[in-house]
Amino acid sequence: MEKIAVLTSGGDSQGMNSAIRAIVRTGIAHGFEMIGVRRGFKGLMENDFITLGTSDVSDILYRGGTFLQSARSDEFKTEAGQNKAINNLHEHGIEHLVVIGGDGSYRGAQALFNRGIKTYGLPGTIDNDIPLTDYTIGFDTTLNVVTNAISNLRDTMSSHERVSVIEVMGRSCGDIALQAGISSGVDAVLIPEFEWDIKEISDQLAKGFQRGKTHSIVMVAEGAGTAEDVASLIEKHSDLDTRPTVLGHIQRGGIPTAFDRIFTSRMGHKVIELIENEITGVALGMEKNEITYHSFDDIFDSENVVDKHLYQIFQDLI
Ligand code: F6P
């Protein structure tokens, strides 16, 4: 029986469990033996493997996080670290390795692929910063978490007639800020992909209060600045009472949305189909509602770009 291993690596994201479940159950249904690697590439180097049966992935579909756990590993970036991982895979007779993670994890998967291991990637990151896929795993859930958090903030900001500056994650990608900004109807979105003028924004906010607004919300992507800096700049350019909030790791938790569960179930199913068709060295994603795949090389050669049209929509809606 051919063996397929699966691991989750880098920052966790809601829907990773659902992806593992889909890979394991489809793999078993198609006659493969399924292995889980605990704690990402670290576990791969440390031989932390477990056999996964159908019932081992029960009760995880609707849970955030990853039951296999995750880690970031510097050692795995070295040749010595990769040698350990490759030896362990050979020792267990594992031919295929599915890596669920973001950009750094894909680089690890590609390194192993270049050294003869058949690897596959699933885009596991809340940041939505992987090229050649419209969505990454957990992005939709994170948008919902941020949208709900903003709703809570509105209550208190309104009572005190304040401006709330909310910092969200995303590394150098502004997608979380922009899309949660649209779904929450915020007053300004500061993202690394576009320039902004803090004086202009402060004037706009002040005008809003003069018109009778009771509060305002400004969203800042972590790649564009900190909530604290932006809040103090707004106070410098206006007489508005401003409070910074860093949403932090709250954004990476929570029950995965139906979208993230279906998206990951489809990709988990598809990766087994690719293995059966001997298509390897690829990462999966979704483009125009189709599950697609591209070589790791193509993904690294492509640039992740923010949706300019969405940014325009946001500008027209404020
Ligand atoms: O890549 C996912 C992410 O949550 C980023 O948005 C954030 O910058 C980073 O991970 C935080 O990393 P850590 O969990 O190691 O603090």
XYZ file of C-alpha atoms and ligand atoms in Angstrom:
334
model
C 0.000 0.000 0.000
C 1.420 3.414 -0.980
C 1.825 5.843 1.906
C 0.874 9.511 1.989
C 1.973 11.775 4.847
C 0.388 15.100 5.732
C 1.656 17.956 7.891
C 0.645 21.500 8.817
C 3.358 24.130 9.021
C 3.825 27.816 9.854
C 1.044 29.896 11.389
C -2.083 27.795 11.816
C -5.330 28.744 10.092
C -8.980 27.807 10.490
C -9.797 25.001 8.060
C -6.494 23.139 8.344
C -8.289 20.393 10.297
C -10.926 20.132 7.626
C -8.175 19.813 4.988
C -6.431 17.030 6.948
C -9.742 15.193 7.341
C -10.485 15.400 3.615
C -6.993 14.217 2.631
C -7.042 11.327 5.118
C -10.555 10.122 4.344
C -10.199 10.420 0.564
C -6.780 8.750 0.726
C -8.152 5.806 2.702
C -11.162 5.503 0.397
C -8.757 5.305 -2.548
C -6.559 2.614 -0.988
C -3.648 4.617 0.461
C -2.155 4.339 3.922
C -2.283 7.717 5.654
C 0.304 9.118 8.038
C 0.197 12.339 10.052
C 3.371 14.248 10.887
C 3.049 16.209 14.108
C 4.465 19.755 14.521
C 5.259 20.444 10.872
C 8.769 20.133 9.454
C 10.120 19.953 13.007
C 8.208 16.706 13.515
C 9.401 15.488 10.127
C 13.005 15.858 11.275
C 12.226 14.376 14.697
C 10.355 11.349 13.398
C 7.089 12.391 15.030
C 4.761 10.319 12.828
C 1.334 8.822 13.557
C -0.867 6.508 11.521
C -4.211 8.106 10.705
C -7.400 6.118 10.294
C -10.871 7.371 9.445
C -11.923 7.839 13.066
C -8.703 9.680 13.969
C -10.022 12.616 11.978
C -13.514 12.544 13.480
C -14.737 15.641 15.316
C -12.170 18.004 13.800
C -14.059 19.384 10.792
C -15.546 22.217 12.814
C -12.520 23.076 14.955
C -10.025 25.884 14.339
C -6.305 25.255 14.779
C -4.648 22.050 13.631
C -4.812 18.831 15.624
C -1.468 17.800 14.073
C -0.059 21.048 15.492
C 2.294 23.355 13.710
C 5.729 24.903 14.050
C 8.167 27.177 12.296
C 11.609 25.599 11.871
C 14.916 27.242 10.985
C 16.726 23.920 11.129
C 14.633 22.578 8.270
C 15.995 25.334 6.008
C 19.449 23.720 6.269
C 20.666 20.761 4.209
C 21.325 18.802 7.405
C 17.743 19.341 8.557
C 16.343 18.266 5.208
C 18.546 15.161 5.245
C 17.013 14.118 8.556
C 13.504 14.596 7.138
C 14.271 12.662 3.955
C 15.809 9.763 5.914
C 12.732 9.568 8.131
C 10.393 9.553 5.128
C 12.435 6.784 3.495
C 12.546 4.783 6.718
C 8.733 4.849 6.899
C 8.394 4.059 3.189
C 6.513 7.306 2.564
C 6.528 8.482 -1.033
C 4.116 11.414 -0.922
C 4.022 14.386 1.423
C 1.202 16.946 1.547
C 2.235 20.233 3.167
C -0.480 22.590 4.389
C 1.001 26.020 5.025
C 2.024 29.380 3.632
C 4.923 30.676 1.576
C 7.713 29.428 3.881
C 6.124 25.983 4.065
C 5.865 25.861 0.262
C 9.600 26.590 0.058
C 10.215 23.618 2.345
C 7.979 21.444 0.181
C 9.783 22.568 -2.950
C 13.195 21.824 -1.392
C 12.060 18.265 -0.650
C 10.574 17.927 -4.129
C 13.902 18.948 -5.664
C 15.475 16.155 -3.641
C 13.140 13.433 -4.884
C 10.177 13.484 -2.480
C 6.791 13.842 -4.152
C 5.295 16.898 -2.472
C 2.041 18.831 -2.740
C 0.978 22.130 -1.160
C -2.315 23.431 0.207
C -2.421 27.194 0.930
C -2.769 27.279 4.723
C -2.550 30.867 5.919
C -5.053 33.492 6.991
C -3.089 36.139 5.065
C -4.427 35.380 1.545
C -0.947 36.179 0.252
C -0.256 33.127 -1.947
C -0.210 33.795 -5.704
C -2.380 31.836 -8.163
C -5.218 31.170 -5.748
C -8.149 33.461 -5.014
C -8.324 32.263 -1.404
C -6.119 30.722 1.246
C -7.306 28.445 4.031
C -8.702 30.427 6.961
C -8.920 33.773 5.181
C -12.718 33.691 5.036
C -13.022 32.708 8.707
C -10.614 35.469 9.688
C -12.693 38.016 7.763
C -15.695 36.933 9.810
C -13.769 37.102 13.100
C -12.548 40.623 12.279
C -16.011 41.713 11.124
C -17.540 40.538 14.414
C -14.800 42.198 16.457
C -15.457 45.498 14.699
C -19.121 45.182 15.482
C -18.236 44.928 19.205
C -15.898 47.891 18.965
C -18.577 50.032 17.349
C -20.770 49.753 20.459
C -18.264 51.257 22.841
C -16.724 53.707 20.336
C -20.170 55.083 19.650
C -20.988 55.549 23.358
C -17.794 57.581 23.801
C -17.725 59.310 20.393
C -14.303 57.921 19.562
C -12.260 56.800 16.604
C -11.194 53.180 16.756
C -7.989 52.254 14.924
C -7.841 48.503 14.410
C -4.666 46.679 13.410
C -5.138 43.379 11.632
C -2.710 40.681 10.508
C -1.609 39.838 6.971
C 2.174 40.346 6.984
C 2.871 42.415 3.870
C -0.551 41.716 2.355
C -3.515 44.073 2.836
C -6.286 41.612 1.913
C -7.599 41.040 5.449
C -7.756 44.790 6.102
C -9.334 45.635 2.764
C -11.941 42.888 2.643
C -12.910 43.062 6.337
C -12.958 46.831 5.842
C -15.571 46.455 3.126
C -17.635 43.915 5.078
C -17.565 46.199 8.137
C -18.133 49.512 6.395
C -15.117 51.164 8.014
C -14.139 54.766 7.272
C -10.548 54.219 6.113
C -8.331 51.284 5.198
C -4.544 51.620 5.327
C -2.788 48.827 3.452
C 0.806 48.419 2.290
C -0.165 48.195 -1.392
C -1.467 51.795 -1.556
C -0.288 55.154 -0.267
C -2.418 57.292 2.005
C -2.316 60.718 3.549
C -2.970 60.724 7.297
C -3.818 64.448 7.333
C -6.457 63.909 4.640
C -7.889 60.924 6.538
C -7.970 62.881 9.819
C -9.802 65.765 8.097
C -12.358 63.337 6.632
C -12.948 61.747 10.029
C -13.369 65.155 11.682
C -15.903 66.179 9.023
C -17.826 62.978 9.725
C -18.134 63.883 13.406
C -19.196 67.431 12.466
C -21.968 65.891 10.329
C -23.164 63.996 13.400
C -21.344 60.673 13.257
C -20.963 59.126 16.691
C -17.833 57.098 15.940
C -15.414 56.093 13.204
C -13.393 53.001 12.425
C -9.987 53.000 10.740
C -8.461 49.700 9.680
C -4.704 49.326 9.389
C -2.930 46.268 8.000
C 0.104 45.260 10.067
C 2.246 45.620 6.941
C 1.239 49.281 6.681
C 1.831 50.419 10.259
C 0.731 49.947 13.847
C -2.621 50.922 15.343
C -0.797 52.873 18.015
C 1.171 55.008 15.540
C -1.854 55.653 13.336
C -4.026 56.561 16.352
C -1.490 59.065 17.631
C -1.077 60.594 14.143
C -4.849 61.086 13.891
C -4.835 62.778 17.296
C -1.968 64.987 16.137
C -3.914 66.129 13.065
C -7.344 66.497 14.728
C -9.018 66.863 18.095
C -10.598 63.418 17.873
C -10.449 60.979 20.775
C -8.771 57.880 19.358
C -8.126 54.357 20.655
C -5.846 51.709 19.100
C -6.766 48.012 19.151
C -4.495 45.203 17.976
C -6.672 42.193 17.172
C -3.653 39.860 17.180
C -3.992 36.085 17.351
C -7.754 36.242 18.012
C -7.895 36.444 14.202
C -6.353 33.004 13.775
C -8.953 31.247 15.932
C -12.600 30.368 15.750
C -14.913 27.892 14.105
C -14.077 27.633 10.383
C -16.784 29.029 8.134
C -18.731 26.782 5.762
C -16.697 28.310 2.933
C -13.382 27.278 4.501
C -14.697 23.777 5.219
C -15.950 23.232 1.666
C -12.888 24.833 0.060
C -10.522 22.583 2.066
C -12.661 19.486 1.494
C -12.473 20.084 -2.253
C -8.695 20.608 -2.206
C -8.157 17.580 0.060
C -10.105 15.446 -2.374
C -8.279 16.902 -5.371
C -4.785 16.261 -4.007
C -5.490 12.526 -3.855
C -6.659 12.680 -7.480
C -3.360 14.383 -8.421
C -1.367 11.704 -6.597
C -3.264 8.982 -8.474
C -2.525 10.782 -11.738
C 1.170 11.144 -10.851
C 1.062 14.940 -10.880
C 3.516 16.161 -8.267
C 5.540 19.216 -7.158
C 2.394 21.340 -7.224
C 0.318 23.509 -4.919
C -3.452 23.690 -5.051
C -5.799 26.617 -4.808
C -9.058 27.977 -6.101
C -9.456 30.226 -9.128
C -12.898 31.322 -10.273
C -14.470 28.635 -8.079
C -12.433 25.817 -9.692
C -9.829 23.863 -7.720
C -6.624 24.405 -9.674
C -2.930 23.610 -9.215
C 0.404 25.077 -10.281
C 4.031 24.036 -9.891
C 5.834 25.480 -6.871
C 8.171 27.218 -9.353
C 5.250 28.980 -11.053
C 3.910 30.098 -7.694
C 7.274 31.537 -6.627
C 7.636 33.256 -9.999
C 4.229 34.944 -9.640
C 3.379 38.003 -7.639
C 0.492 38.201 -5.233
C -1.413 41.362 -6.086
C -4.148 43.103 -4.175
C -7.479 43.377 -5.991
C -7.365 46.987 -7.215
C -11.023 46.885 -8.195
C -12.001 45.967 -4.637
C -9.926 48.883 -3.377
C -11.794 51.162 -5.779
C -15.113 49.748 -4.571
C -14.078 50.512 -1.000
C -13.109 54.095 -1.928
C -16.445 54.639 -3.643
C -18.391 53.303 -0.657
C -16.955 55.579 2.027
O 1.164 34.275 8.497
C 0.139 34.236 9.424
C 0.361 35.237 10.521
O -0.744 35.186 11.404
C 0.602 36.679 10.057
O -0.574 37.339 9.705
C 1.309 37.269 11.253
O 2.121 38.343 10.885
C 2.125 36.101 11.747
O 1.525 34.926 11.248
C 2.217 35.998 13.254
O 3.094 34.979 13.555
P 3.224 34.277 14.974
O 2.017 33.434 15.188
O 4.470 33.483 14.881
O 3.274 35.382 15.986
